[in-house]
Short mmCIF file of C-alpha atoms in Angstrom, two decimals:
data_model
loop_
_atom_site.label_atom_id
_atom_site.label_comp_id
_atom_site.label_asym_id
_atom_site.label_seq_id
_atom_site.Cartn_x
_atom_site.Cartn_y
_atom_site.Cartn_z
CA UNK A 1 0.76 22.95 -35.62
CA UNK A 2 -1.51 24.03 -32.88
CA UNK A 3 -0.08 24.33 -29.54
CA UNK A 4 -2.44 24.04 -26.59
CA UNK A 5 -1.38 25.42 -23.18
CA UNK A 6 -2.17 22.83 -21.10
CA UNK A 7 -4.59 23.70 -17.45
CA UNK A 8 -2.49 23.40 -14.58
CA UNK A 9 -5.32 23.44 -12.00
CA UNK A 10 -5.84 19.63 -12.06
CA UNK A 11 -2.44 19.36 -11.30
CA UNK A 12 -1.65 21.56 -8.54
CA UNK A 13 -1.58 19.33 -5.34
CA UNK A 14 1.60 17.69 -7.20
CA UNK A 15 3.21 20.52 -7.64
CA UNK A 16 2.60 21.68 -4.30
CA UNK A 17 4.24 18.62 -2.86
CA UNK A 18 6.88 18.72 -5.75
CA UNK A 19 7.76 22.60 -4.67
CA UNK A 20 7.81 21.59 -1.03
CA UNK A 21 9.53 18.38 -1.24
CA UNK A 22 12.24 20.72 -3.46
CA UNK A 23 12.37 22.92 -0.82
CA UNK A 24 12.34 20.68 2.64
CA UNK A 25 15.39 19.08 0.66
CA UNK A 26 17.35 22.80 0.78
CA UNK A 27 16.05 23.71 4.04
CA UNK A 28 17.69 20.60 5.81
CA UNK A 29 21.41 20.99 4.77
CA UNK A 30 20.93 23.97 6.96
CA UNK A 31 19.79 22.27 9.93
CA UNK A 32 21.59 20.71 12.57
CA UNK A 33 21.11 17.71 14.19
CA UNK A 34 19.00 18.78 16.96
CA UNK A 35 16.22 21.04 14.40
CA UNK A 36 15.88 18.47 12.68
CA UNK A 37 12.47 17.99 13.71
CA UNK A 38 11.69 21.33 11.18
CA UNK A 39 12.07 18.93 8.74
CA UNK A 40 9.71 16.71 10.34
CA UNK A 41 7.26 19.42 10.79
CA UNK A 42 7.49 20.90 7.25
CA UNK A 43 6.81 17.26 5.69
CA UNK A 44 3.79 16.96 7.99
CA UNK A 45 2.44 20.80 6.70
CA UNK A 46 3.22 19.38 3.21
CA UNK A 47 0.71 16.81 3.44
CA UNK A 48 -1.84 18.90 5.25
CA UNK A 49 -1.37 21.46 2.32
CA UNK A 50 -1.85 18.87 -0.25
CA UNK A 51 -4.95 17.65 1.40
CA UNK A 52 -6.49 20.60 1.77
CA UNK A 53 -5.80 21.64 -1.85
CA UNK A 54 -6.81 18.16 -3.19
CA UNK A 55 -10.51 18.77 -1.80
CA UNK A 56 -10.59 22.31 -2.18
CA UNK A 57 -9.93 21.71 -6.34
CA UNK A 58 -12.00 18.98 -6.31
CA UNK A 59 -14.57 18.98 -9.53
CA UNK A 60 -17.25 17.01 -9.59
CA UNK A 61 -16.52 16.17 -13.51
CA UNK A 62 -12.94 14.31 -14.35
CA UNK A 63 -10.74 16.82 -15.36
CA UNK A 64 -8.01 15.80 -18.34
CA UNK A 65 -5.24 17.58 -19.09
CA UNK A 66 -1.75 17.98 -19.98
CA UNK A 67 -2.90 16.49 -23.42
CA UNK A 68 -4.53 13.43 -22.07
CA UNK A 69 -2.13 12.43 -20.02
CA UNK A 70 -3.10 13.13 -16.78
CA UNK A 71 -6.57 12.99 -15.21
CA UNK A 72 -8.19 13.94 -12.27
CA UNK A 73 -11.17 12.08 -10.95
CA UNK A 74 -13.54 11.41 -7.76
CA UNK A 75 -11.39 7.91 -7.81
CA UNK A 76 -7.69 9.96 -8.02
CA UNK A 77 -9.08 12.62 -5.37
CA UNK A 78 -10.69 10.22 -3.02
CA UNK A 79 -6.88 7.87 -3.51
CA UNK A 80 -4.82 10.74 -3.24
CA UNK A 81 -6.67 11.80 0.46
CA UNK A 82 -5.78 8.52 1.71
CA UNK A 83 -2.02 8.62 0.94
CA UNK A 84 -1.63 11.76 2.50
CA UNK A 85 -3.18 10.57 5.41
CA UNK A 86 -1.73 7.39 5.95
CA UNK A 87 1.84 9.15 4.85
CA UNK A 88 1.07 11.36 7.83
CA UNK A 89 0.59 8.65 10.02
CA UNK A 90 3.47 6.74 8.95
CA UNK A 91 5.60 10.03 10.14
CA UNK A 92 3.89 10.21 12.72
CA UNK A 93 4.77 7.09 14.24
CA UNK A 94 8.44 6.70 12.70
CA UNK A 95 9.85 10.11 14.30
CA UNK A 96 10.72 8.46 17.59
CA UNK A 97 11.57 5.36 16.43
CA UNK A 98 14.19 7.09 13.90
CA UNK A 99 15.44 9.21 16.35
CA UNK A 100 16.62 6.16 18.91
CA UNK A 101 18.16 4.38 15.90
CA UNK A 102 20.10 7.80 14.79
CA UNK A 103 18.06 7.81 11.14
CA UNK A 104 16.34 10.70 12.25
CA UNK A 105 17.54 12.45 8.80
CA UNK A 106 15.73 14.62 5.97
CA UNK A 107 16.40 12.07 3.64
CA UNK A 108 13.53 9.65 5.32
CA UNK A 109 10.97 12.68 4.78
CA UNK A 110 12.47 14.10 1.39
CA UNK A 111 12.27 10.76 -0.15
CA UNK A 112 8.67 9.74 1.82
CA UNK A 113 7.61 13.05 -0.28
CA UNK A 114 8.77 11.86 -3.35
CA UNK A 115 7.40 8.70 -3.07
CA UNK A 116 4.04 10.17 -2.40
CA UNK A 117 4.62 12.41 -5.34
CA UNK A 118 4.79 9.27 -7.68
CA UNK A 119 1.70 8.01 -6.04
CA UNK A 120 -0.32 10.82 -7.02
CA UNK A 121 1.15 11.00 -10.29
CA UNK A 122 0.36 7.46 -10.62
CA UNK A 123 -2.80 7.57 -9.23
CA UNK A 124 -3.83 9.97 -12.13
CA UNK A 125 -1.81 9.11 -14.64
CA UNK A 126 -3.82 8.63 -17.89
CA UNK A 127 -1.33 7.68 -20.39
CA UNK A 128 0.99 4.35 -20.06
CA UNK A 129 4.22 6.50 -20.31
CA UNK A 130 2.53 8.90 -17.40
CA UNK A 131 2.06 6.03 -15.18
CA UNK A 132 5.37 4.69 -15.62
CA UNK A 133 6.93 7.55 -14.69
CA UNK A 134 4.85 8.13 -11.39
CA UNK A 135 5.74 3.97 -10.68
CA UNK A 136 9.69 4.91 -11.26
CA UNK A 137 9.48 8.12 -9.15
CA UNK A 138 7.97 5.67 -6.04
CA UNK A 139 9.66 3.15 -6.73
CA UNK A 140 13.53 4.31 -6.69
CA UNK A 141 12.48 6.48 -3.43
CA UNK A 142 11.48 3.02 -2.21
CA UNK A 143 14.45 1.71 -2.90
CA UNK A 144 17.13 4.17 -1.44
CA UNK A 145 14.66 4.32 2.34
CA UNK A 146 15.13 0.96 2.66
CA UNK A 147 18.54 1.20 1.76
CA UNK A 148 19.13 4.15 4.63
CA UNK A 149 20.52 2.30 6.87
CA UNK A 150 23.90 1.15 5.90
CA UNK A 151 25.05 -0.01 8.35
CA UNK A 152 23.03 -2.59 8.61
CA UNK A 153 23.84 -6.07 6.22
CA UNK A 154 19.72 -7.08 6.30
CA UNK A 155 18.76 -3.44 5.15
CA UNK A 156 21.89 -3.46 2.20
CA UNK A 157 20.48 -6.61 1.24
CA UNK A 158 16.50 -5.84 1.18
CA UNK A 159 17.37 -3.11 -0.53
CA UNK A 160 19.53 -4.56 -3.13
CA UNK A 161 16.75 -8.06 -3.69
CA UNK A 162 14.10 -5.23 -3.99
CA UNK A 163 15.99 -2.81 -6.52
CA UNK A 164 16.80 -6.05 -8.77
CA UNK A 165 13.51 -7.71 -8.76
CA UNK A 166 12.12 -3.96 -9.00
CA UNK A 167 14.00 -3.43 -12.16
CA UNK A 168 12.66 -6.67 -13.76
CA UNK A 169 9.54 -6.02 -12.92
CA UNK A 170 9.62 -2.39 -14.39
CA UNK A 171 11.55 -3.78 -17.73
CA UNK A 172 8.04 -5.93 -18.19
CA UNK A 173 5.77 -3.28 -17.62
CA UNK A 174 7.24 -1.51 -20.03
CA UNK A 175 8.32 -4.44 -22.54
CA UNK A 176 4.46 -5.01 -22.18
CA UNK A 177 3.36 -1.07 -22.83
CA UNK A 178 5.14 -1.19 -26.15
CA UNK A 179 3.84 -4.13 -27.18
CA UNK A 180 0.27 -2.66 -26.33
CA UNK A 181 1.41 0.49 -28.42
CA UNK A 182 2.56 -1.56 -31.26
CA UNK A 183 -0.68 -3.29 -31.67
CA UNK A 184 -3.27 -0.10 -30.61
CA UNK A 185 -0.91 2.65 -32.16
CA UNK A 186 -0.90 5.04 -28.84
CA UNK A 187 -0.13 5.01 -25.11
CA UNK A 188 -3.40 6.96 -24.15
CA UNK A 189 -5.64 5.15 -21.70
CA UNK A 190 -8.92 6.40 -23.48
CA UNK A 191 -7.78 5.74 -26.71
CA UNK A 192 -6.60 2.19 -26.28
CA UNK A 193 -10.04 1.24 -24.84
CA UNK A 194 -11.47 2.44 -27.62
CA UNK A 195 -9.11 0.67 -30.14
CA UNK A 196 -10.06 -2.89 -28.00
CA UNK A 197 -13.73 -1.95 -28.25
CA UNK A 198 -13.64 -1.55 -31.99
CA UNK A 199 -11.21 -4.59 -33.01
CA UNK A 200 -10.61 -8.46 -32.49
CA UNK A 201 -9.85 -9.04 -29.07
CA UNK A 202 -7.63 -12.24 -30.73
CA UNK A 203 -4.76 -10.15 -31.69
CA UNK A 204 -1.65 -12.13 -30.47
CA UNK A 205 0.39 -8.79 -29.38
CA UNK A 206 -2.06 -6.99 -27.50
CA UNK A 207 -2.59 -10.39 -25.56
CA UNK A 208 1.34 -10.91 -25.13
CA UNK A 209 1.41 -6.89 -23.57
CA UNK A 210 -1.58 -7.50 -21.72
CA UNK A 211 0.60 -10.97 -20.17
CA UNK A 212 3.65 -8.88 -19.38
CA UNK A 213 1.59 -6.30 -18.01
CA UNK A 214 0.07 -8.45 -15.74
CA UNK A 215 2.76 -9.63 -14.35
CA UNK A 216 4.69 -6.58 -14.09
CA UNK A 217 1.52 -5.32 -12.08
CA UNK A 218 1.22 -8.94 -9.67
CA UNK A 219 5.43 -8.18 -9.10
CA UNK A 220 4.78 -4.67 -7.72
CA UNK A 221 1.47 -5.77 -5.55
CA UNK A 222 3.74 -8.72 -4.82
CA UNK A 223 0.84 -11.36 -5.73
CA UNK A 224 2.28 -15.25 -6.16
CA UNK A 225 4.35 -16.52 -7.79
CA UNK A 226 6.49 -13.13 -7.83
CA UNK A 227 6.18 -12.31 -4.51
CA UNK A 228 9.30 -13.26 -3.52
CA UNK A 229 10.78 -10.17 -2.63
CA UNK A 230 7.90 -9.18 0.00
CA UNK A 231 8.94 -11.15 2.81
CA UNK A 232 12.87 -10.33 2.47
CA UNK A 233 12.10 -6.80 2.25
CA UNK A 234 10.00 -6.38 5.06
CA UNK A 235 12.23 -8.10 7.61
CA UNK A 236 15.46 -6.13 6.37
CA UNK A 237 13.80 -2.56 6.00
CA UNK A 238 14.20 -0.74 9.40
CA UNK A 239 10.26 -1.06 10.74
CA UNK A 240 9.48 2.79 10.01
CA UNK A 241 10.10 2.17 5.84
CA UNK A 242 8.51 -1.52 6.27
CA UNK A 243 5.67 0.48 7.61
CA UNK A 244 5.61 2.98 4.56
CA UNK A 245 5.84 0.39 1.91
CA UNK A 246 2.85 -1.94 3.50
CA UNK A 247 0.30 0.78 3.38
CA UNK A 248 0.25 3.57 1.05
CA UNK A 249 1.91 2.05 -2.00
CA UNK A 250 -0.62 -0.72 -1.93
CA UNK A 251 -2.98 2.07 -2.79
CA UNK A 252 -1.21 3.48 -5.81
CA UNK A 253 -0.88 0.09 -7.04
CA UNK A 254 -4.93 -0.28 -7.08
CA UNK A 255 -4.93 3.11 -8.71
CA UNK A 256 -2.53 1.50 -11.21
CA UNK A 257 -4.42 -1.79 -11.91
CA UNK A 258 -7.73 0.67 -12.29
CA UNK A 259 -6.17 2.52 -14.85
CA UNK A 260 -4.26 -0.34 -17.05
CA UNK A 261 -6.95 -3.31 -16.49
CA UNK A 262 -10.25 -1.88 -16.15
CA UNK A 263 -9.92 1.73 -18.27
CA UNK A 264 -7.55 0.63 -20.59
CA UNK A 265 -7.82 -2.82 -21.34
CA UNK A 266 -11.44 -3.78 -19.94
CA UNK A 267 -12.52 -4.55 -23.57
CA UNK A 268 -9.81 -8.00 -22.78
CA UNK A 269 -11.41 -8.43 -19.80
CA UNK A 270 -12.36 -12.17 -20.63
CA UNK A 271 -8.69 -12.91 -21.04
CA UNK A 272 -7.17 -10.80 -17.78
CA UNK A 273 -10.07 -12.62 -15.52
CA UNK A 274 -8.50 -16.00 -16.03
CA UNK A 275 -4.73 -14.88 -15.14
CA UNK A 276 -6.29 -12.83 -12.48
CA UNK A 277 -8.18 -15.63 -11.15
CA UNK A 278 -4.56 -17.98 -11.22
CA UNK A 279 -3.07 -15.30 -9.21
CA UNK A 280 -5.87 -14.78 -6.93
CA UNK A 281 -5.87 -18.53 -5.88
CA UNK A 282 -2.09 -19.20 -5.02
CA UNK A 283 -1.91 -15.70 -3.35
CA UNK A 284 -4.59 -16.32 -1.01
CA UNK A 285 -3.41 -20.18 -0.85
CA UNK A 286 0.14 -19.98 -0.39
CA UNK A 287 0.02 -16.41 1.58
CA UNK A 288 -2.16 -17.82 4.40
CA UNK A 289 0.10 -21.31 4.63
CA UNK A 290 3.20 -19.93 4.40
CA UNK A 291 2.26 -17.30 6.95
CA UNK A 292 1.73 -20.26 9.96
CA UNK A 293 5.40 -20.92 10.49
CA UNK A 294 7.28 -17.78 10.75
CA UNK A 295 8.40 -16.79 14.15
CA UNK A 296 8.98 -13.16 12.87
CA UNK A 297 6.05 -11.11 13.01
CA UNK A 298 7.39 -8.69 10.22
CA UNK A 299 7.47 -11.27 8.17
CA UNK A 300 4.44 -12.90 9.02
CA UNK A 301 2.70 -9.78 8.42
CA UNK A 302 4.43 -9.81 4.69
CA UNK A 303 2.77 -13.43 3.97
CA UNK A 304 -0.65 -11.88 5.39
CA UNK A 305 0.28 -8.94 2.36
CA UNK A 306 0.69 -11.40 0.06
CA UNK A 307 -2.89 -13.40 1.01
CA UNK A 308 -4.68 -9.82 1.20
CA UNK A 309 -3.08 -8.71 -2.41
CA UNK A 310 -5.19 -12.26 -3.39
CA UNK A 311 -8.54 -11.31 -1.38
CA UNK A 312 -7.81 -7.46 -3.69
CA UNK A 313 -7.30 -9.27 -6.75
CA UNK A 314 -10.97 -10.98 -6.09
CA UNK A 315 -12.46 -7.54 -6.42
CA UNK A 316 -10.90 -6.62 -9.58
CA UNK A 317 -11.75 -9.70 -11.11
CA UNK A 318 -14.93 -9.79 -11.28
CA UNK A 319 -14.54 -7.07 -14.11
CA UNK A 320 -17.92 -4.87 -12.39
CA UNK A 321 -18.67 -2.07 -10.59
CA UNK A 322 -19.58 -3.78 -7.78
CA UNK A 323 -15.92 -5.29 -8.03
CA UNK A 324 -13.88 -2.53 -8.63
CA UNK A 325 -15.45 -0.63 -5.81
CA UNK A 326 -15.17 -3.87 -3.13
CA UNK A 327 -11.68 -3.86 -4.24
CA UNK A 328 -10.88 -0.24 -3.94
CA UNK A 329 -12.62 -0.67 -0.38
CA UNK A 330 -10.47 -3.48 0.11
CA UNK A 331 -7.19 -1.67 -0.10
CA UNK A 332 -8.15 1.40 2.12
CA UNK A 333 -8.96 -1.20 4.79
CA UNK A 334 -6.28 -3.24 4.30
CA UNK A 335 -4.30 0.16 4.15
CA UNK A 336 -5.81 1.22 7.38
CA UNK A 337 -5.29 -2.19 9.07
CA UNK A 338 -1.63 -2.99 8.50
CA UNK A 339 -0.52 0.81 9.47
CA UNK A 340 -2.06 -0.17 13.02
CA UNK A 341 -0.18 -3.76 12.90
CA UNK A 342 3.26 -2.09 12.17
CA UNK A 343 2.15 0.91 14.41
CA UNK A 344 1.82 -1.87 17.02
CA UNK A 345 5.42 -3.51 16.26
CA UNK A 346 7.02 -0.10 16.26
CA UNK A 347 5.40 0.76 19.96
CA UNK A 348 6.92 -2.35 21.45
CA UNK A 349 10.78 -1.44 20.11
CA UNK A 350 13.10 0.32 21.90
CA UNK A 351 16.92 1.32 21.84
CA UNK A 352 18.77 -1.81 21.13
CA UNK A 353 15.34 -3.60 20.67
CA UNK A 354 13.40 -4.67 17.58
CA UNK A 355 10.09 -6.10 18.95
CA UNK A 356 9.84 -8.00 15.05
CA UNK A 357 9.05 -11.42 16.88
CA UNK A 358 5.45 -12.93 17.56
CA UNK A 359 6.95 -13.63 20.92
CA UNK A 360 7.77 -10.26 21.92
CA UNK A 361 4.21 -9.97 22.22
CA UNK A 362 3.89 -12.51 24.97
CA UNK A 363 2.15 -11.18 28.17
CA UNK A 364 0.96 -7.56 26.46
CA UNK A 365 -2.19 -7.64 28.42
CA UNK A 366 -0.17 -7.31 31.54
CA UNK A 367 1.87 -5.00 31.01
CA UNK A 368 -0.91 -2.84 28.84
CA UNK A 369 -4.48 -4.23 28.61
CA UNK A 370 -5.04 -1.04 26.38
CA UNK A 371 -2.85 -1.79 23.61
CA UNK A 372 -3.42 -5.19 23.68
CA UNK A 373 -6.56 -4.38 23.13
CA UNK A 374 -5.88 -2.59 20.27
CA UNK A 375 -3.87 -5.73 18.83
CA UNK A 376 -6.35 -7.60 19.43
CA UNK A 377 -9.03 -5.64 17.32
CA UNK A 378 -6.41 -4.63 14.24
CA UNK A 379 -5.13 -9.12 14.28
CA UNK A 380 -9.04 -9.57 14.30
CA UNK A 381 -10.06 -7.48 11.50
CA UNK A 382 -6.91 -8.76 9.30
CA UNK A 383 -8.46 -12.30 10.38
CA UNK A 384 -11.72 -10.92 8.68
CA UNK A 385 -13.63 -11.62 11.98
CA UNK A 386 -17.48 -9.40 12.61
CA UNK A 387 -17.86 -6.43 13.77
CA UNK A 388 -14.41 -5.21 12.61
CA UNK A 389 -14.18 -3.43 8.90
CA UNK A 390 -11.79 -6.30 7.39
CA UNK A 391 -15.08 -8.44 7.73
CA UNK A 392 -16.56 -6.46 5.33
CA UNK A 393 -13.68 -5.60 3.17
CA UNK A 394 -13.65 -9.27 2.69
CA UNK A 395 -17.58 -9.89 2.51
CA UNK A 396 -17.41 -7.06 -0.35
CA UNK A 397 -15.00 -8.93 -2.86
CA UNK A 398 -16.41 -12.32 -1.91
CA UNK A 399 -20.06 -11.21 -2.67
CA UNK A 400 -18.45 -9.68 -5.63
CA UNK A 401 -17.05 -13.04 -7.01
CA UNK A 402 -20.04 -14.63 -5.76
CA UNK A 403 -22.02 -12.21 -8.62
CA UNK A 404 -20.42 -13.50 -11.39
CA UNK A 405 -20.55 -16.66 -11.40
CA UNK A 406 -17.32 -17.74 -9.77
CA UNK A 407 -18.79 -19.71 -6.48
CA UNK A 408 -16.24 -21.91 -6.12
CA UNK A 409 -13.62 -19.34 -5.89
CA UNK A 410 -15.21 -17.35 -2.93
CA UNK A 411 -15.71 -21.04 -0.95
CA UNK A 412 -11.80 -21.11 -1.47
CA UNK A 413 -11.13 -18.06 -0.46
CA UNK A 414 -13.66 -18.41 2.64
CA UNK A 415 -11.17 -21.87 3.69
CA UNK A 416 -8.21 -20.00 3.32
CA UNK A 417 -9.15 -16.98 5.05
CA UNK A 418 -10.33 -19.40 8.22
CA UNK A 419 -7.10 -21.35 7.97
CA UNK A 420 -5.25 -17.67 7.79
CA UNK A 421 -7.09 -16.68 11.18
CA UNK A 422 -4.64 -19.48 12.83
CA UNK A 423 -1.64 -16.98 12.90
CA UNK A 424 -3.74 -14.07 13.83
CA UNK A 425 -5.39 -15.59 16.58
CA UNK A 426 -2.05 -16.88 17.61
CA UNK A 427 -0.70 -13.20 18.33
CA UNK A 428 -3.91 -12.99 20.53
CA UNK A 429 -3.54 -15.99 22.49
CA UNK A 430 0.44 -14.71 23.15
CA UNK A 431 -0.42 -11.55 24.17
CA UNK A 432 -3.24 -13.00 26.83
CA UNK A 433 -2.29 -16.28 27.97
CA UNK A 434 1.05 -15.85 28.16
CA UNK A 435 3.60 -14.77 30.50
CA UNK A 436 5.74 -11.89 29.33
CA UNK A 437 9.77 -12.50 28.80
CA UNK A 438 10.10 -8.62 28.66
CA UNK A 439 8.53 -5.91 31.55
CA UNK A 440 9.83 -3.14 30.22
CA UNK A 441 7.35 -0.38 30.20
CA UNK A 442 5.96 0.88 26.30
CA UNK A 443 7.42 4.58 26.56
CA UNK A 444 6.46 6.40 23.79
CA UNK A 445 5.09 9.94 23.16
CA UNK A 446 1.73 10.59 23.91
CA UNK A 447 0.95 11.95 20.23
CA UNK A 448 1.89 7.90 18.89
CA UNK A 449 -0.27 6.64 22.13
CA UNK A 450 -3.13 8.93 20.84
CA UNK A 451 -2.73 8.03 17.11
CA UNK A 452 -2.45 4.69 17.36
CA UNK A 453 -5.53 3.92 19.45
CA UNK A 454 -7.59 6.26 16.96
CA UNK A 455 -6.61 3.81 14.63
CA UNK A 456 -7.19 0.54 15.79
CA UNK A 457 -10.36 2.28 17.01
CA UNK A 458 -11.60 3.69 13.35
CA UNK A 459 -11.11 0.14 12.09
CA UNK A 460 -13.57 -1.17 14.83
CA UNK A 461 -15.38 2.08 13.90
CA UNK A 462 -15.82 1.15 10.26
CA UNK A 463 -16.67 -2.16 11.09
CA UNK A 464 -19.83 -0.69 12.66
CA UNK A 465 -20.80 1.77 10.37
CA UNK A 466 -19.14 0.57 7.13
CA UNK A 467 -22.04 2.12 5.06
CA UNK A 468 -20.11 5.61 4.28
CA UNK A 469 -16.49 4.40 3.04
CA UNK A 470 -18.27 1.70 1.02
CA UNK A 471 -20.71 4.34 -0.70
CA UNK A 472 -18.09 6.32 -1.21
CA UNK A 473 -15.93 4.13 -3.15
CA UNK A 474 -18.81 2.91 -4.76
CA UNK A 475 -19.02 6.69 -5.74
CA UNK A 476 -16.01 7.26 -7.58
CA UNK A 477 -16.07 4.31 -9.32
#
């Protein structure tokens, strides 16, 4: 039996993060309350690190090791960027919002390291049992942050719908994987592409795994009809994890659908379209409707998830190039965009005061014509209205659609996204023609006043000059 030792290069960014996720963990039983911001610090230098390495080791040829099970790619580098930025971010704005609440604790970075950890590892995992195990790592950090604060019923409750409905959705992905093993033989990406390519596309297991698949995948991107948990979650997670789970999960998901649909399963792609295009529809459909009558903004901004994970699904259903890269484009935007919208909701809370209702936006302009400003361009992009990016984000999968022959689908996604712009525009018109119930003053540090007007500003920025991200996603591809 030959033993190969496998090449750790590929791999190094994760164990970076793994080593300093280890050690952040150690370092912060010795800290007391007041250092704590070391740990804040350190997680911030993790990221950076892992950035840095992630380009540095970059190769220009995919990279496969640890016997095939892990792979690293343009699409996993280019992915993998993008969490640790938007991680970063997420940090970035939580730290002052933590520390009025008294969360302020390691445990929010250790397990917002972890998390990212099973992104990357999901992000290039190349074997099913690979990219289960970089789904379980995310998800159980998931579901302890939202869990954090227990002292609240709403969070003990999120946390407890999301850890159930979690579990089931994790027993089908993997209900489905063996299925796909007992008709193909292995777990390998590569090799069950190959296996499709070569055989009847009519055998009744593979279709059965690629069913449970599919719907273990639409549960974690929280498409209709199990999406469920999404709104529930987001209103009882303290706004700092809400934030975390809206943004760069959504692109480890994407990496995840890549990987299962379109690597390893493409050859069924006649059979995933129509399920995809079922899902698609009521997403978009019941996401936008659904999203007109709640009062909360957190969980308005869950039903506008749910209606986004549809316009995503578009992209990845057209089964092209073309597709897959309008969809990958999709999610960075969509990334981008909601990290500004909860950025936004986090800004206007204080001690004692969670700004999660639409209302609490009434009469922004007056008491700061900046930020409203800023609303008003991040609400307009999610809207999908020119020249901000999510105009092209949506464009991209509708022109996709458009390509292969499904016209009637991008017409209903065009009415739904115009009926979705209601609630968006209604923000706007609360935040301008309104009179405000609450003068208090936004105090904030100037680092989340800086941050968060960069980004509302780069997603007017790529609405402009969208040319770049889009080649580049049709790049790694």
């Amino acid at each position: 039996m030959n033993f190969e030792f496998p090449d750790f290069a590929p791999a190094v960014p994760e164990i970076f993060v793994l080593s300093m996720a280890c050690t952040i963990l150690i370092v912060d039983t010795f800290l007391s309350e007041k250092n704590r911001v070391i740990t804040y610090l350190l997680s911030q230098a993790t990221l950076l690190g892992a950035a840095v390495l992630t380009v540095t080791m970059h190769s220009a040829t995919p990279q496969v090791t640890f016997s095939g099970t892990f792979i690293s790619d343009g699409l996993a580098d280019v992915l993998k960027v993008f969490i640790y930025l938007i991680t970063a971010v997420v940090f970035l704005y939580s730290r002052e919002y933590l520390v009025v609440r008294k969360l302020f604790k390691g445990e929010f970075f250790v397990l917002g390291l972890f998390a990212v950890l099973g992104m990357m590892i999901l992000v290039s995992g190349y074997n099913m049992l690979t990219l289960y195990l970089g789904l379980e790592l995310l998800s159980l950090s998931l579901y302890a942050m939202v869990a954090m604060h227990r002292d609240s019923m709403e969070s003990s409750e999120a946390a407890m719908k999301y850890f159930i409905l979690g579990a089931i959705a994790s027993g089908m992905l993997l209900y489905g994987m063996s299925l796909i093993y007992g008709a193909t033989g292995s777990l390998d990406i590569g090799e069950i592409s190959s296996y499709i390519r070569n055989s009847s596309a009519d055998d009744m297991v593979l279709l059965l795994g690629l069913v449970f698949i599919i719907v273990a995948l639409a549960f974690k991107l929280g498409a209709v009809p199990f999406h469920m948990w999404i709104p529930d979650v987001y209103h009882g997670a303290p706004t700092a994890i809400t934030l975390f789970i809206s943004t760069a999960p959504k692109i480890a998901a994407f990496a995840m659908v890549m990987r299962l649909l379109a690597d390893g399963l493409g050859g069924l792609h006649v059979q995933w379209q129509d399920i995809l295009v079922i899902l698609a529809a009521l997403s978009i459909a019941i996401g936008n409707v659904v999203a007109i009558a709640q009062a909360n903004i957190k969980r308005m901004l869950a039903y506008s998830t749910i209606s986004h994970v549809g316009f995503l699904f578009l992209g990845v259903l057209a089964g092209t190039d073309e597709g897959y890269s309008a969809a990958m484009f999709y999610v960075l935007v969509y990334a981008l965009m909601s990290l500004g919208a909860f950025g936004m909701v986090i800004l206007l809370s204080r001690a004692g005061f969670e700004a999660d209702n639409i209302s609490d936006f009434k009469g922004l302009n007056e008491r700061s014509p900046w930020f409203a400003f800023m609303m008003l361009i991040l609400m307009f992009s999610m809207a999908g209205v020119p020249p901000t990016v999510g105009f092209y984000a949506k464009l991209a999968v509708l022109s996709a659609v458009v390509d292969v022959g499904l016209v009637w689908l991008a017409v209903f996604g065009v009415v739904f996204a115009v009926i979705g712009a209601f609630y968006y525009l209604r923000i706007i018109k609360f935040m301008y023609f309104e009179k405000p119930e609450d003068t208090a003053p936004l105090v904030t540090d100037f680092d989340m006043r800086a941050v968060i007007s960069a980004n509302a500003l780069v997603v007017l920025a790529l609405g402009i000059f969208p040319g770049s991200l889009i080649a580049l996603c049709a790049t790694v591809i």
